[in-house]
XYZ file of C-alpha atoms in Angstrom:
574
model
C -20.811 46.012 -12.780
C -16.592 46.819 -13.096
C -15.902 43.641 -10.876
C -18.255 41.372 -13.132
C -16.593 43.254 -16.221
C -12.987 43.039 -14.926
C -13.903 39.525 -14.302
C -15.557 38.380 -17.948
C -12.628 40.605 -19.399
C -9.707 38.288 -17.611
C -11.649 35.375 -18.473
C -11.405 35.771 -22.220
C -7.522 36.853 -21.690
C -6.861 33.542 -20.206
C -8.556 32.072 -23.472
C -6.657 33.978 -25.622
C -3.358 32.779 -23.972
C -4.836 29.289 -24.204
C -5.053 29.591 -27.593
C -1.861 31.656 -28.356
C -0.053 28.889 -26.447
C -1.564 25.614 -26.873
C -2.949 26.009 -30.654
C 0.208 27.700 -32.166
C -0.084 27.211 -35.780
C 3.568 26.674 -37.218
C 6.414 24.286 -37.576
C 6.809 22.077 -34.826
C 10.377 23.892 -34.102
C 8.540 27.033 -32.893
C 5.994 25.100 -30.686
C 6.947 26.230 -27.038
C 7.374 22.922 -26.250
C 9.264 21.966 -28.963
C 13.070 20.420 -28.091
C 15.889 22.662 -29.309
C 17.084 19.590 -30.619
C 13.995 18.879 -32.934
C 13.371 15.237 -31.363
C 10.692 13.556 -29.881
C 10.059 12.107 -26.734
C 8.215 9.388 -28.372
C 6.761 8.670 -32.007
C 3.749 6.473 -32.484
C 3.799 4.349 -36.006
C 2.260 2.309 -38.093
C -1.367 3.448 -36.137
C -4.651 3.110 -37.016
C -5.511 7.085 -35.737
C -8.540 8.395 -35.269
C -8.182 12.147 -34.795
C -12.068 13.730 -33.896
C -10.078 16.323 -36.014
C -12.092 17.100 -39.248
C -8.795 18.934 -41.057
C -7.383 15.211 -40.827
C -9.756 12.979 -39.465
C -6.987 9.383 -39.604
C -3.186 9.594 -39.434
C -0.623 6.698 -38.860
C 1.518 7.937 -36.441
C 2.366 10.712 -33.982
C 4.996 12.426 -32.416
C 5.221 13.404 -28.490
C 7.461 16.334 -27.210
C 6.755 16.903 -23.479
C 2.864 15.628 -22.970
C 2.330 17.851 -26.586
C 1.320 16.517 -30.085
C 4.272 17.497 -31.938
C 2.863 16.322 -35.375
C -0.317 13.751 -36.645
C 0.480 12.263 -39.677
C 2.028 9.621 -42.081
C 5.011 8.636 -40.753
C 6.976 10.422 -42.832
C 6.062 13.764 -41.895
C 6.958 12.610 -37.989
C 10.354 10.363 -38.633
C 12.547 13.886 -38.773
C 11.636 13.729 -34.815
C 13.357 10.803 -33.814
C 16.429 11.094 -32.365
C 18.866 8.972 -30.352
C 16.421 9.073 -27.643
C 12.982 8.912 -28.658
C 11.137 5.773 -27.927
C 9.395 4.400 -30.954
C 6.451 2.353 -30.633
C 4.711 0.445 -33.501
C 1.441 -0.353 -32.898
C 0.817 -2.871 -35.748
C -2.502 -1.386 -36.728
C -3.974 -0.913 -33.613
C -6.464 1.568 -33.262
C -6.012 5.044 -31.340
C -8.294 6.903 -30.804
C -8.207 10.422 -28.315
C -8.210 10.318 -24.390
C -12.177 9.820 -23.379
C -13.618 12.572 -21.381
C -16.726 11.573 -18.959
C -18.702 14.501 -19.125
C -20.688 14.210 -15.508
C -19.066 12.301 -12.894
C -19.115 12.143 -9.097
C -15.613 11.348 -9.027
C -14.819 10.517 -5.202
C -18.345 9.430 -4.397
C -17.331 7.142 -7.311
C -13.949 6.371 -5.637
C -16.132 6.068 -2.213
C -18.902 3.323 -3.939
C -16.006 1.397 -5.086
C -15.565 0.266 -1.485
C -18.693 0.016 0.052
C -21.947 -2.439 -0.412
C -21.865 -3.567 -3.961
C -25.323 -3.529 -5.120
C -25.327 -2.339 -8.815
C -26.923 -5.299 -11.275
C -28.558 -6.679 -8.065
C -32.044 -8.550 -9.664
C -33.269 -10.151 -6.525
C -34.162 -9.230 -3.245
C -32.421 -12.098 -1.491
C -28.999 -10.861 -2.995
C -29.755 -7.684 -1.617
C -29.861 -8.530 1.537
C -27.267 -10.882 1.893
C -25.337 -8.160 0.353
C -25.553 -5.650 3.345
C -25.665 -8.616 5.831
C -22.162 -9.642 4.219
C -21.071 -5.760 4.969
C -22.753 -6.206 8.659
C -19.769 -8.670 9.602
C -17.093 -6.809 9.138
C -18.493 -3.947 10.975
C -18.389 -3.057 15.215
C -22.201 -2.242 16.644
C -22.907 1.453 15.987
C -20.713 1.929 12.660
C -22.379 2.735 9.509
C -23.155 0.594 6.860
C -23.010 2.623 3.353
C -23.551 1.295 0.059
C -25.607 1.998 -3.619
C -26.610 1.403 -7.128
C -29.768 -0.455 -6.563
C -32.401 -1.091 -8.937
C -35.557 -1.823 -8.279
C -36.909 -2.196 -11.926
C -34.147 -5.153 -11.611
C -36.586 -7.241 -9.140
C -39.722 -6.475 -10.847
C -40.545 -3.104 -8.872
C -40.444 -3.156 -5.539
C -39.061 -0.771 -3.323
C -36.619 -1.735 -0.435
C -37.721 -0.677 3.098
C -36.322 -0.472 6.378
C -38.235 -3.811 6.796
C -35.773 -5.495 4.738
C -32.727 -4.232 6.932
C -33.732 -4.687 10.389
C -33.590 -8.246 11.228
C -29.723 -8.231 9.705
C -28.810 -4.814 10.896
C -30.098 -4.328 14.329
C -26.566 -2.473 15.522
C -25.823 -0.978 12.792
C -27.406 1.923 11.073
C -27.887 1.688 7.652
C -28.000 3.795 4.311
C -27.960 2.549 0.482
C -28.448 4.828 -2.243
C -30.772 4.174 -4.948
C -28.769 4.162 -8.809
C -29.708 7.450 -9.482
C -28.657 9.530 -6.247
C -32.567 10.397 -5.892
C -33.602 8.029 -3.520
C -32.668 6.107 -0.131
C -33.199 3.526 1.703
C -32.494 3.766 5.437
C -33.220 0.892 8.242
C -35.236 1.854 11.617
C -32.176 2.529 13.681
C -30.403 4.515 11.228
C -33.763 6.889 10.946
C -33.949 6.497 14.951
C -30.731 8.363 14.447
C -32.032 10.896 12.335
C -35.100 11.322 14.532
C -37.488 10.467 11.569
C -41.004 9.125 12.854
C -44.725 9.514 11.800
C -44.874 13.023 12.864
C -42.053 13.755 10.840
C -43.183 16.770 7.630
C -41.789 16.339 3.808
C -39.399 19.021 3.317
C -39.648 21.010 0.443
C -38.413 18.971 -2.824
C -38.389 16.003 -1.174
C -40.808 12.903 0.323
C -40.248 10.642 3.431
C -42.283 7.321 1.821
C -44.761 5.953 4.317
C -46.993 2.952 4.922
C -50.781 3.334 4.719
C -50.526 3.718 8.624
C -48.446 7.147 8.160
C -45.082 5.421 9.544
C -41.739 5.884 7.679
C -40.673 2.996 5.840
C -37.154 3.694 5.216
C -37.617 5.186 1.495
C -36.402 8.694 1.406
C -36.819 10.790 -1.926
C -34.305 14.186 -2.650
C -33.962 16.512 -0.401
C -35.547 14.213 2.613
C -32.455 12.135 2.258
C -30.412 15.093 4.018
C -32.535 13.999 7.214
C -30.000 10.971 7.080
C -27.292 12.145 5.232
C -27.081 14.967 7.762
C -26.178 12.563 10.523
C -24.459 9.846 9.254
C -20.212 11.177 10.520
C -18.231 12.642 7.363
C -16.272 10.581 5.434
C -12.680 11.139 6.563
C -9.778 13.457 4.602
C -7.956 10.349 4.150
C -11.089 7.694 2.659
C -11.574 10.822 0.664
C -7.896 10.829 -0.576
C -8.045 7.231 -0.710
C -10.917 7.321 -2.762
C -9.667 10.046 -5.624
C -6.507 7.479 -6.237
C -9.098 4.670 -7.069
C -11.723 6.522 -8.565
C -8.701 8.138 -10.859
C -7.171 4.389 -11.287
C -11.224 3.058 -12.552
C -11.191 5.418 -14.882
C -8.060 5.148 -16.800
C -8.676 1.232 -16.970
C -11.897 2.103 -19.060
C -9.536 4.593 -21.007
C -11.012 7.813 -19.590
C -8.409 11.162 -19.359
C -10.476 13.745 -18.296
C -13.350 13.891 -16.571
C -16.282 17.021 -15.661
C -16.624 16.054 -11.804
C -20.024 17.810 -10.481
C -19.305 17.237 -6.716
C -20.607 15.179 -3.725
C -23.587 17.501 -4.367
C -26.685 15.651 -4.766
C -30.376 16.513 -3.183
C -30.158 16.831 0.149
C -26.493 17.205 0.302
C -24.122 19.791 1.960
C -23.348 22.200 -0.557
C -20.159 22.535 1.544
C -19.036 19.167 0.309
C -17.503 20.524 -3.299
C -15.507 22.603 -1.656
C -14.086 20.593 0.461
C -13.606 17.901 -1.424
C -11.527 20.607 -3.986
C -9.355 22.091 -0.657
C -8.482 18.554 1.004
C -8.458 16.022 -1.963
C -7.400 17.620 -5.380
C -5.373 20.829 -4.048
C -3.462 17.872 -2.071
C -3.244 15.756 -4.866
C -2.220 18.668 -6.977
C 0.829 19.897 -4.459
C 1.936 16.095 -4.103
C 2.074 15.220 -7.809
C -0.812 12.757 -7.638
C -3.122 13.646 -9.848
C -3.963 11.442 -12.774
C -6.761 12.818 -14.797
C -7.301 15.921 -15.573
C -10.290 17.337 -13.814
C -13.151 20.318 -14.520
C -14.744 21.150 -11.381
C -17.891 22.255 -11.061
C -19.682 23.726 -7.735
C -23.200 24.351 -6.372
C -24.837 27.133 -7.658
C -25.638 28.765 -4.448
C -22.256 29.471 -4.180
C -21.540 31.092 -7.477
C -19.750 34.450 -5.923
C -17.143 32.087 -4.427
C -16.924 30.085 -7.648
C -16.246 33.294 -9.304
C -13.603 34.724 -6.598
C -11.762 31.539 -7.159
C -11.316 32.286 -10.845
C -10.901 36.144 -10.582
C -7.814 34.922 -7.668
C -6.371 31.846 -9.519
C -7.526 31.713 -13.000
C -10.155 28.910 -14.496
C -6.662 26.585 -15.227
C -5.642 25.845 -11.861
C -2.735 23.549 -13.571
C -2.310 20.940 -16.622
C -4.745 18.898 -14.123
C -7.470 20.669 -12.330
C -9.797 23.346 -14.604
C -12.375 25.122 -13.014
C -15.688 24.744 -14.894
C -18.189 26.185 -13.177
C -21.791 25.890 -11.414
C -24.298 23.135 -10.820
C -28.088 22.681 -9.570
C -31.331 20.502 -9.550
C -34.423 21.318 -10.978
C -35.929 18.054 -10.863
C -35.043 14.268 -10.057
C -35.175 10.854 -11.273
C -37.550 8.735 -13.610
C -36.925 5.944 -11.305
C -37.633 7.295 -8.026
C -40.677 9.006 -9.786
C -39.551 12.537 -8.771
C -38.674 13.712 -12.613
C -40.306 16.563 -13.053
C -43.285 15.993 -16.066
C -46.577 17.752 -17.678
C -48.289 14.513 -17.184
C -48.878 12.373 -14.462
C -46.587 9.121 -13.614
C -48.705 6.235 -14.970
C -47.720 4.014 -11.797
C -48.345 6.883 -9.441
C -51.949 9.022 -11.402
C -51.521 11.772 -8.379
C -47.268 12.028 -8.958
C -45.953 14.367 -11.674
C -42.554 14.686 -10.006
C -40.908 17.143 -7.853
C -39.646 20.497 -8.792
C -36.455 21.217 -6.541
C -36.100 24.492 -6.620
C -38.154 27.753 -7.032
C -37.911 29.170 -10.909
C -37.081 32.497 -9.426
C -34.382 32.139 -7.047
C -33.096 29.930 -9.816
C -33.157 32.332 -12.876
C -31.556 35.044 -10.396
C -28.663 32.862 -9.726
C -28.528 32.067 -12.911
C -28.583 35.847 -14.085
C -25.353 36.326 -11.428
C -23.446 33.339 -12.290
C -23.779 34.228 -16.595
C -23.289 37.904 -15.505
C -19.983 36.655 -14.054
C -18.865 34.877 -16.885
C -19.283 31.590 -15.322
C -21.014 28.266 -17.411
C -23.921 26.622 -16.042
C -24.817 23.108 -15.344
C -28.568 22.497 -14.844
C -29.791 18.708 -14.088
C -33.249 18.503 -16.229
C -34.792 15.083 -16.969
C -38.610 15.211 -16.954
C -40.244 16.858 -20.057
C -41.540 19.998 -17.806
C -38.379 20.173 -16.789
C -36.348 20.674 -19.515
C -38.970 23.157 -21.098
C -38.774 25.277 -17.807
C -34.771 25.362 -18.501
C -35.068 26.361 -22.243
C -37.509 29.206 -20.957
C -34.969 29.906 -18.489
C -32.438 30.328 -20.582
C -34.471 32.103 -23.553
C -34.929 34.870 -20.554
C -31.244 34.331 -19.762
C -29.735 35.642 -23.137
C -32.332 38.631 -23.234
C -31.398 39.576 -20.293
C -27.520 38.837 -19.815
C -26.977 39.628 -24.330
C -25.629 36.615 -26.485
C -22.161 35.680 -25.682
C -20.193 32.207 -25.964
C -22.048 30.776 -22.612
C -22.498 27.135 -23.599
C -25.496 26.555 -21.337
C -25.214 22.618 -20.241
C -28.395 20.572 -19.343
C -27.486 17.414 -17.612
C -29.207 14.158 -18.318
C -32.141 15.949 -20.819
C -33.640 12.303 -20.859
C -37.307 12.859 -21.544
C -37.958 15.893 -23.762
C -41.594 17.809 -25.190
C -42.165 17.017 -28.976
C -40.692 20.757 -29.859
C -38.062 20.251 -26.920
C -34.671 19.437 -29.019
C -35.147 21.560 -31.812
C -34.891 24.576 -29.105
C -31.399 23.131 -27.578
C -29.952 24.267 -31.130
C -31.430 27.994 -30.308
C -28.193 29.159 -28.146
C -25.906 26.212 -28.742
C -27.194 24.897 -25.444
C -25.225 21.297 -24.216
C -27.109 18.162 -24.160
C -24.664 16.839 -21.236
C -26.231 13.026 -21.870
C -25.806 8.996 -20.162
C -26.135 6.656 -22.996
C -26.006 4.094 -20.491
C -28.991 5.079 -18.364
C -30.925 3.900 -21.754
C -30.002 0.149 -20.434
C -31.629 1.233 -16.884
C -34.520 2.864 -18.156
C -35.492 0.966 -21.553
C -37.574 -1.938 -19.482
C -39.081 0.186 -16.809
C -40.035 3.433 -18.920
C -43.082 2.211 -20.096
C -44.670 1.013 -16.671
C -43.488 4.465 -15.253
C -44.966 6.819 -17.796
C -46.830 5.202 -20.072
C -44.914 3.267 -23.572
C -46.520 5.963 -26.177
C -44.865 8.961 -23.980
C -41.962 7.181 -23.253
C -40.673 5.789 -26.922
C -42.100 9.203 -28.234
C -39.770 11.737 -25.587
C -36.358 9.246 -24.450
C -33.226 9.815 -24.917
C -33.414 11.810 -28.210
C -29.801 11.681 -29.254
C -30.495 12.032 -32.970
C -32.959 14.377 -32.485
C -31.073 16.816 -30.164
C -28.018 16.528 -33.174
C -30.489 17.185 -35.850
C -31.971 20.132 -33.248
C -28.328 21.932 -33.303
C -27.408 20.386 -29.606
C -24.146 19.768 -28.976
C -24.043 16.746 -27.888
C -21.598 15.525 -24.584
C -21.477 11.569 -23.337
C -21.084 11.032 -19.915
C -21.676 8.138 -16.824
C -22.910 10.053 -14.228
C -20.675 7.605 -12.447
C -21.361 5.780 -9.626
C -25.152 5.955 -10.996
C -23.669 4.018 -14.114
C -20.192 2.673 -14.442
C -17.686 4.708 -16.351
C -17.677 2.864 -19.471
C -17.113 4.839 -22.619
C -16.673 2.278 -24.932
C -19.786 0.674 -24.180
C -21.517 4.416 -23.916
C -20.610 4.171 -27.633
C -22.060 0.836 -28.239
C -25.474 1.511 -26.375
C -25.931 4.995 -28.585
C -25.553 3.665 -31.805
C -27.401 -0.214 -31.115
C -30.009 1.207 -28.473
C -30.061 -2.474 -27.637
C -30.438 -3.849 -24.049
C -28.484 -7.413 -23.482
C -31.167 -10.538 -24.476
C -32.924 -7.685 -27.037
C -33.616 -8.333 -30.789
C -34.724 -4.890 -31.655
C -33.227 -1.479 -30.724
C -35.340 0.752 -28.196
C -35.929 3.837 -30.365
C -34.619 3.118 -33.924
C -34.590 6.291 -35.116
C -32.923 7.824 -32.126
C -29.621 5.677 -32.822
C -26.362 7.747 -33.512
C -23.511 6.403 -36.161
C -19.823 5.527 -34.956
C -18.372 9.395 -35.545
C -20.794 11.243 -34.040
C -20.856 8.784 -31.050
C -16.858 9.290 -30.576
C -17.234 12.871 -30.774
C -19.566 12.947 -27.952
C -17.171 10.830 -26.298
C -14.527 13.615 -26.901
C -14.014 17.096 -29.080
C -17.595 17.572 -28.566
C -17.058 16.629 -24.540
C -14.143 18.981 -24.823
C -16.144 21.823 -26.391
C -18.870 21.024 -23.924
C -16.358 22.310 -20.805
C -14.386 24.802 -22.479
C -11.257 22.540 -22.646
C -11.455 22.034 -27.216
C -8.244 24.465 -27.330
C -6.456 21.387 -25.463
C -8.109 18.388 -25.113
C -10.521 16.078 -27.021
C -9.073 15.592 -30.312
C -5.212 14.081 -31.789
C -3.887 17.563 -33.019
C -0.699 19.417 -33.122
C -0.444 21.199 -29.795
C -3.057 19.277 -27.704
C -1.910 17.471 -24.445
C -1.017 13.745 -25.848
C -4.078 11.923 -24.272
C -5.208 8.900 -26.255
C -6.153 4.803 -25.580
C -5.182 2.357 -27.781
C -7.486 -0.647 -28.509
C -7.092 -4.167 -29.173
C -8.753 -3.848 -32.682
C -5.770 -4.056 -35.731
C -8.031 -2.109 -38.593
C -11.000 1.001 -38.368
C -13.569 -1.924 -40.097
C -12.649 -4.331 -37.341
C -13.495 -1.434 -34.946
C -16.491 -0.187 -36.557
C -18.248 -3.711 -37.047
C -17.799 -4.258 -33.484
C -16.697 -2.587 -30.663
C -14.502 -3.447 -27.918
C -15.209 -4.100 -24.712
C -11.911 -3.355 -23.273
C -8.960 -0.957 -23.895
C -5.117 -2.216 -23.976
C -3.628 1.091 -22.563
C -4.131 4.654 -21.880
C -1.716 7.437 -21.949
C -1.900 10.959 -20.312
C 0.742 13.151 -21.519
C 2.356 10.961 -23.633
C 3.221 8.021 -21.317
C 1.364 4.699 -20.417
C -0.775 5.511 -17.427
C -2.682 2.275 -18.095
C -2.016 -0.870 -17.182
């Protein structure tokens, strides 16, 4: 295959220049960057630094040159930078700690949620509803009313149904998302719209939720939520825009730099959304200098050749901002909208086991293409069945396709067989995991499938460590909040709010290994360690600084905030 080999052989160039540029080992004077002058922009002092760089884990202060880590170390070693011009700040102790990267993201969906219904932490059903009848006033007959981040599990268990929406919404149509992006609830008009009734069929990998006389009731599971989402009138270029400047703004309050965006590509969405979102929001933002965070994209599988005509044309680093990452599917779908794909049967629902979303086949031959063409994979897994079927996969994957540095990712790998995380250490596959989801799932687990299965296969963060995983934190924002800080927090307590005892004991992580997640091992996890996710000489200045004045005032409790965030070396936050 000379195109796939031409292709895999450019791809490692670009690498190699990477490296040769950004990971120049020598006196600061011959960095590229470097002034001619020998000064700084900018020298950091008197810092508590934590690195995520074993070869000097802590410093206490930095030099910037141009958005580039000139030098980490004592001050000393950085003071021969400061010139006339270089803006010294002491930080007084403060802790710094590198730029965090959100390893799975919807990024504008996120930007999107921000300003629609409201209905994340929601824990009764009257809220709920005076939620989206609050939304119904500001809104002219016909126009849609969008929102998301329900939880059922919040109100004791019970789904909403169009039943709930129709008395408040008889004008409007109606569509909230469930937390997870798995589920839907629609109201009558809006599936009047979508010409959903009792005669209606289940498409493949997804359910349309009836009552016991056969009639819709508003609940839509994976891919039957494109019967709405199909109909409801795109979002415009400029909500879109709109929504990248916010979504970019959310995340640098919480300290985040980068961030792996996997699309507006959820079950039963256009695959054509991606790509769109890529020409008309961050190609604009790019050409008007409005980009904040730096972004890896990835696309929908299906539409790997173009993925891979995009890198063979442009390269995988479109700019300092926008990296191309590579592909994304489903196999399965959510614990909570009991379509997670397991061996056993859902305890609340003896005749569910979940859905499978796509065929193995035609998802081990795109595969095969998308590896052949030197592109990394991003597979959503989180039933037990589900994950083993991926391991498989990929077990065939490497026979097939040889070893090579692929760095496999399996998104969410929540509930995993007894033998399941050893095997992630097998081909240095990515554990892409939501420490936050823990807090959605810990209470509702057990009533789903059962407490023995459920404490014995969730959320195995030690385990998948101890298995050789590497292991990458993320939000799956807007199904959890981007929040690394408290990502941290939840992996190494396992504690809900109001709990004595951690969920899991032996599954908690320790403070360094929970950073890392948070950022070399998110960088490694995207191909973006020769840059990002650690405070070294040569790496793009990204880093937060806290409000804690010591590393045992961090460590015995961490903050819930961050005082600012810098991108390149200057204060991008507040």
């Amino acid at each position: 295959m000379p195109a796939q080999s031409a292709l895999l052989a450019a791809g490692a160039a670009a690498l190699a220049v990477v490296a040769a540029v950004f990971l120049f080992a020598g006196p600061a004077s011959r960095l590229p960057w470097a002034p001619q002058d020998g000064f700084a922009d900018m020298i950091l002092a008197n810092a508590t630094i934590y690195t995520a760089d074993p070869a000097r884990p802590f410093a206490a202060a930095m030099a910037v040159r141009g958005g580039r880590l000139l030098r980490v170390g004592t001050y000393d070693s950085v003071k021969e930078f400061k010139g006339r011009h270089t803006h010294e700040l002491n930080l007084s102790g403060n802790v710094v700690l590198p730029g965090f990267i959100d390893s799975h993201v919807h990024l504008i969906d996120g930007g999107l949620q921000l300003a629609r219904v409201p209905l994340r932490g929601v824990r009764s059903k009257d809220v709920f509803i005076s939620r989206v009848k609050e939304a119904v006033r500001d809104k002219h007959p016909g126009q849609w009313i969008r929102g998301g981040g329900w939880n059922n599990d919040f109100w004791g268990g019970d789904f909403p149904t169009a039943a709930w929406l129709d008395e408040i919404s008889p004008d409007n149509p109606v569509w909230l998302s469930r937390m997870d992006g798995h589920m839907g609830v629609a109201n009558s008009l809006a599936m009047k719209i979508a010409g959903i009734d009792k005669n209606t069929n289940d498409p493949v990998g997804g359910t349309v939720v009836r009552t016991t006389e056969r009639e819709p009731n508003g609940l839509l599971v994976d891919a039957a939520m494109k019967l709405v989402l199909d109909v409801i009138p795109d979002v415009s270029i400029d909500e879109r825009r709109d929504a990248l400047l916010r979504a970019s703004r959310h995340a640098l309050m919480r300290g985040v730099t980068t961030v792996v965006d996997v699309g507006s590509y959820f079950p039963g969405m256009s695959e054509k959304q991606p790509w769109k979102d890529f020409s008309d929001i961050y190609e604009w933002a790019q050409s008007m200098g409005k980009m904040m965070i730096r972004v890896c994209l990835f696309f929908p599988l299906p539409t790997w050749s173009r993925v891979s005509d995009l890198i063979h044309e442009k390269g995988r680093l479109l700019s300092e901002w926008i990296h191309v990452g590579g592909v994304k599917a489903f196999l399965d779908g959510s614990l909570g909208s009991t379509s997670a794909l397991f061996y056993e049967p859902y305890k609340d629902d003896p005749l569910s086991f979940g859905l499978q979303l796509i065929d193995m086949d035609v998802l081990l031959n795109a595969t095969l293409e998308s590896d052949k063409s030197g592109l990394q994979v991003a597979i959503h897994a989180i039933g037990d069945k589900a994950n083993d079927l991926l391991l498989d996969m990929l077990d065939e994957v490497v026979n097939l396709n040889g070893m090579r540095d692929r760095r496999f990712r399996i998104e969410h790998a929540q509930h995993l067989a007894p033998s399941a995380a050893k095997r992630f250490g097998e081909h240095n596959t990515i554990a892409s995991v939501q420490p936050d989801h823990l807090l959605d799932d810990a209470e509702s687990a057990g009533n789903k499938i059962g407490v023995e299965r459920a404490e014995r296969s969730s959320y195995l963060f030690q385990s998948l460590l101890a298995g050789g995983a590497h292991l990458a934190f993320g939000s799956d924002w807007p199904v959890s909040d981007i929040n690394p800080l408290q990502a941290i927090k939840t992996a190494m307590s396992r504690k809900l709010p109001g709990w004595e005892a951690p969920w899991i004991p032996t599954e908690r992580l320790p403070l360094e290994d929970s950073l890392k997640a948070h950022t070399i091992s998110a960088a490694h996890a995207c191909f973006l360690d020769p840059v990002l996710g650690s405070l070294s000489e040569g790496k793009y200045a990204d880093f937060v600084v806290l409000p804690s004045t010591s590393w045992e005032e961090f460590s015995g409790d961490i903050p819930g905030h961050v005082l600012a965030t810098y991108v390149n070396g200057k204060q991008a936050y507040p």
